[in-house]
Tab-separated table of C-alpha atoms in Angstrom:
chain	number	residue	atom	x	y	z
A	1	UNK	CA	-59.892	-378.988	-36.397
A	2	UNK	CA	-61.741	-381.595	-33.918
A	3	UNK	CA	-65.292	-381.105	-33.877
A	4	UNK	CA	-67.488	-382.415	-31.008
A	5	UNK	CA	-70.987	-382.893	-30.421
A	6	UNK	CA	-73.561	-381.863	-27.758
A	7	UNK	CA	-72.885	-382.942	-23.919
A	8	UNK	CA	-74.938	-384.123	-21.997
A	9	UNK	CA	-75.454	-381.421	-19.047
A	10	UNK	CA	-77.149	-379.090	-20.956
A	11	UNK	CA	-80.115	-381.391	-21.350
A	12	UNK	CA	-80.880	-382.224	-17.825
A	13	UNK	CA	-78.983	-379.037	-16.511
A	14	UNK	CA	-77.142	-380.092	-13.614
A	15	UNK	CA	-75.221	-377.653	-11.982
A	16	UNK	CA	-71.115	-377.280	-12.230
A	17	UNK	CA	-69.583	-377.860	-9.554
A	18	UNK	CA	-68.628	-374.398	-8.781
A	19	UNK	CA	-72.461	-373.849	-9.245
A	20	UNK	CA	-73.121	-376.388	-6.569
A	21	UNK	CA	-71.198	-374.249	-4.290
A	22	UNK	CA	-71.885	-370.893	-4.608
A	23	UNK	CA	-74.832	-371.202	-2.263
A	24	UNK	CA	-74.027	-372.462	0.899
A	25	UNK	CA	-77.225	-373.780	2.360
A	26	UNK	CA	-77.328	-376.161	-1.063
A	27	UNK	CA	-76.086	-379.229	-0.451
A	28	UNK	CA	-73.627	-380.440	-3.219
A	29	UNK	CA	-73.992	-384.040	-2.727
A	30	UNK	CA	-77.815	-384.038	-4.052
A	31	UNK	CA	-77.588	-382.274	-7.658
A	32	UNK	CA	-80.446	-381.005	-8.286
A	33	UNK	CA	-82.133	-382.405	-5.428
A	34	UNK	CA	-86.220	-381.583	-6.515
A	35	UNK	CA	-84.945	-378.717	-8.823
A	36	UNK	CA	-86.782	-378.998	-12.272
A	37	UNK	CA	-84.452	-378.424	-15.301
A	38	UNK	CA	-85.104	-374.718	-16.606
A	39	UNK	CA	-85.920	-374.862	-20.501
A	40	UNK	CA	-87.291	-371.431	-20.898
A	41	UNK	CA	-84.951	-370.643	-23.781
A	42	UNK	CA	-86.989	-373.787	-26.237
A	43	UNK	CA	-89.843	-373.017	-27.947
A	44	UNK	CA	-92.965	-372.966	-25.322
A	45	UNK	CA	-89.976	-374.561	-22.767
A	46	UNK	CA	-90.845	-377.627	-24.106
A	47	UNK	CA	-88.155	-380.814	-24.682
A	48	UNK	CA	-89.514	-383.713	-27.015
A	49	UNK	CA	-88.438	-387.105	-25.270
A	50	UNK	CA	-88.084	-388.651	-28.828
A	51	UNK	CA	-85.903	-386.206	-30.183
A	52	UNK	CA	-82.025	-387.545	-30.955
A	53	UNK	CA	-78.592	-386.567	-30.438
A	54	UNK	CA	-75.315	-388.163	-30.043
A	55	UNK	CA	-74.515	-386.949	-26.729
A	56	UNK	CA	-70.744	-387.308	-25.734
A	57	UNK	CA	-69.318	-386.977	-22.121
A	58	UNK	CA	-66.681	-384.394	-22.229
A	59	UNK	CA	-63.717	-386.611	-21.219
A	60	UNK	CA	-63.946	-388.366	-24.100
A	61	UNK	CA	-64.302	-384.889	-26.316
A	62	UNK	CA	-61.007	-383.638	-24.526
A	63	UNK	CA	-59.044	-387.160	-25.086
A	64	UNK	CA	-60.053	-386.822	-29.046
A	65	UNK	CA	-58.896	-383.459	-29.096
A	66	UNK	CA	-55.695	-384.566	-27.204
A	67	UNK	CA	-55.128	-386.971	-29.891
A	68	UNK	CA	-55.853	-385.696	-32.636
A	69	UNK	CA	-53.984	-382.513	-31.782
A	70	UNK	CA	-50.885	-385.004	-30.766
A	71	UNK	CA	-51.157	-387.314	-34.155
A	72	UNK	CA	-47.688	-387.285	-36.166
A	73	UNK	CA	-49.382	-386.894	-39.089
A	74	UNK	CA	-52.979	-386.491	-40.421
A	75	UNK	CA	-54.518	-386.955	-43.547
A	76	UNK	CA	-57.563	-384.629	-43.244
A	77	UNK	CA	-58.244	-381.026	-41.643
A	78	UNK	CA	-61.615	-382.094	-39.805
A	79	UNK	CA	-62.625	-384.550	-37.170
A	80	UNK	CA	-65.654	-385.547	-35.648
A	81	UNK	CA	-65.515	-386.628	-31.981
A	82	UNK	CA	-68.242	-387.874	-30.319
A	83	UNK	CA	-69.898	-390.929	-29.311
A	84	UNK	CA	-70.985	-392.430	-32.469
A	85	UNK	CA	-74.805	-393.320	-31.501
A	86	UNK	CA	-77.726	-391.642	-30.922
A	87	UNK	CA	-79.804	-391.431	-27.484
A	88	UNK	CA	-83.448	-389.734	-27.574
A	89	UNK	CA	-83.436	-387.231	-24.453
A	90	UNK	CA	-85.708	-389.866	-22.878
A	91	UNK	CA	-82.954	-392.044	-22.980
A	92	UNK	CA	-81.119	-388.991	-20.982
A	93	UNK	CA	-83.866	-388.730	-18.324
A	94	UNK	CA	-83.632	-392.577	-17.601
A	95	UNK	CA	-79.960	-392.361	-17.032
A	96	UNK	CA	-80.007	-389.024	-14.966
A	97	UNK	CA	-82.667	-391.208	-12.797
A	98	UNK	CA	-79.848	-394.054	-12.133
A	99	UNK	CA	-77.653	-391.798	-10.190
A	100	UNK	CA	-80.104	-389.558	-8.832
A	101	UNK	CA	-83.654	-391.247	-7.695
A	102	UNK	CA	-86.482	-389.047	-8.832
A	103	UNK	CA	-85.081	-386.470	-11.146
A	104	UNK	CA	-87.871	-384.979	-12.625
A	105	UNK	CA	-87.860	-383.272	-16.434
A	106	UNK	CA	-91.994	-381.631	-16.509
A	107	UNK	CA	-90.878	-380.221	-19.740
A	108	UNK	CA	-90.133	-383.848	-21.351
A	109	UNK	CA	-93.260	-383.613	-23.689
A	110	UNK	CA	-94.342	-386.920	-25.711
A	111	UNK	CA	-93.256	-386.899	-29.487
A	112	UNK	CA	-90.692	-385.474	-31.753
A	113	UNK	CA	-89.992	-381.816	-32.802
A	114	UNK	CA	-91.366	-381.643	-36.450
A	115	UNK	CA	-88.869	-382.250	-38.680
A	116	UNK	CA	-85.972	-383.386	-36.236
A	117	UNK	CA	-83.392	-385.711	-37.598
A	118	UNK	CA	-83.322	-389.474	-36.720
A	119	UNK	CA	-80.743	-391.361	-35.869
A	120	UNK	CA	-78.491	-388.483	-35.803
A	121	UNK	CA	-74.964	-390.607	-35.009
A	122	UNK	CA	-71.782	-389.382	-35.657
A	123	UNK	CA	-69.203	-391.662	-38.109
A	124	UNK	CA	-66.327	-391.863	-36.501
A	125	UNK	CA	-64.974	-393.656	-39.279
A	126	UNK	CA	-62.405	-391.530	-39.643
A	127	UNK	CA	-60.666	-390.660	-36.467
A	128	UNK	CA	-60.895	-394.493	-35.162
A	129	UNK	CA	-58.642	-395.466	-38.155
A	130	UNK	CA	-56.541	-392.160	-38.077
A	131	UNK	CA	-55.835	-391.834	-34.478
A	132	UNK	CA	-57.464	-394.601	-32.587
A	133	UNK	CA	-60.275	-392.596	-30.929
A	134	UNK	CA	-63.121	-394.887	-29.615
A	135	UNK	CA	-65.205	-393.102	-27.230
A	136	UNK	CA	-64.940	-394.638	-22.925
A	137	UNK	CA	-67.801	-393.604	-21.868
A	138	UNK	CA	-71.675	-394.268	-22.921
A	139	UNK	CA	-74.784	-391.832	-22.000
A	140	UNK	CA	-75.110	-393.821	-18.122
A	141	UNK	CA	-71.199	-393.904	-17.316
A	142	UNK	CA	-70.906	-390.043	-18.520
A	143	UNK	CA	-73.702	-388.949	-16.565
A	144	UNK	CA	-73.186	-390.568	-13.675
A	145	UNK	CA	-69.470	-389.669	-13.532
A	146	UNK	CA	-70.293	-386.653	-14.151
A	147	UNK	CA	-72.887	-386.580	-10.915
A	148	UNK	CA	-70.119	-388.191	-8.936
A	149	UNK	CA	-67.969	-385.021	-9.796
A	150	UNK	CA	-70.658	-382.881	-8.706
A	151	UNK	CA	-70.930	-384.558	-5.365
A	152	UNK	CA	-67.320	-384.752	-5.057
């Protein structure tokens, strides 16, 4: 088993692509053009920018699966994939805001949930020496690909 961590649309909740289309006066090539992210499912919809994750662009998840799934032999049953370091979802805003100009996040509150984890990186110990896996992308080249798939 490969297991991966969070990616990084469901922070700033960009649409799919297919999303992007279904409504035809929407024009695709401006995700999210002045379209707050919708975080009604948190607590009081509210997102702490200090908070931590180690948020992994889903090409690299799918190439770790690939090989790990393709390895001649493996020594363990588990495998983390991800990115191996920790971005707050601060860190997210800022490189949402590289690729598209004034992205807003209103529910980006100051602080840290009580009692969140710090630092949460993945080791990746052991599927770099097992398989080779070393992530491609970081948090700025996976969103912005990612936003450059959206705009086609």
């Amino acid at each position: 088993r490969a297991r991966a961590g969070p990616s990084s649309s469901r922070l700033v909740r960009l649409p799919s692509r297919s999303q992007a289309h279904a409504h035809q006066d929407r024009d695709h090539r401006e995700p999210n053009k002045g379209t707050e992210p919708d975080f009604s499912d948190r607590p009081d919809g509210k997102v702490f920018e200090d908070d931590q994750a180690d948020w992994t662009y889903v090409k690299d998840v799918a190439r770790g699966i690939a090989m790990v799934h393709t390895a001649d032999r493996l020594a363990h049953r588990v495998y983390s994939i991800a990115s191996g370091g920790a971005s707050s979802n601060r860190d997210i805003l800022e490189a949402v805001r590289k690729v598209v100009p004034g992205a807003r996040c209103a529910a980006l509150t100051p602080g840290r949930t009580p009692g969140a984890s710090t630092n949460p990186a993945t080791d990746l110990s052991r599927i770099k020496g097992e398989v080779g896996y070393q992530p491609e992308y970081t948090l700025e080249t996976g969103i912005a690909a990612y936003v450059e798939g959206l705009r086609g």
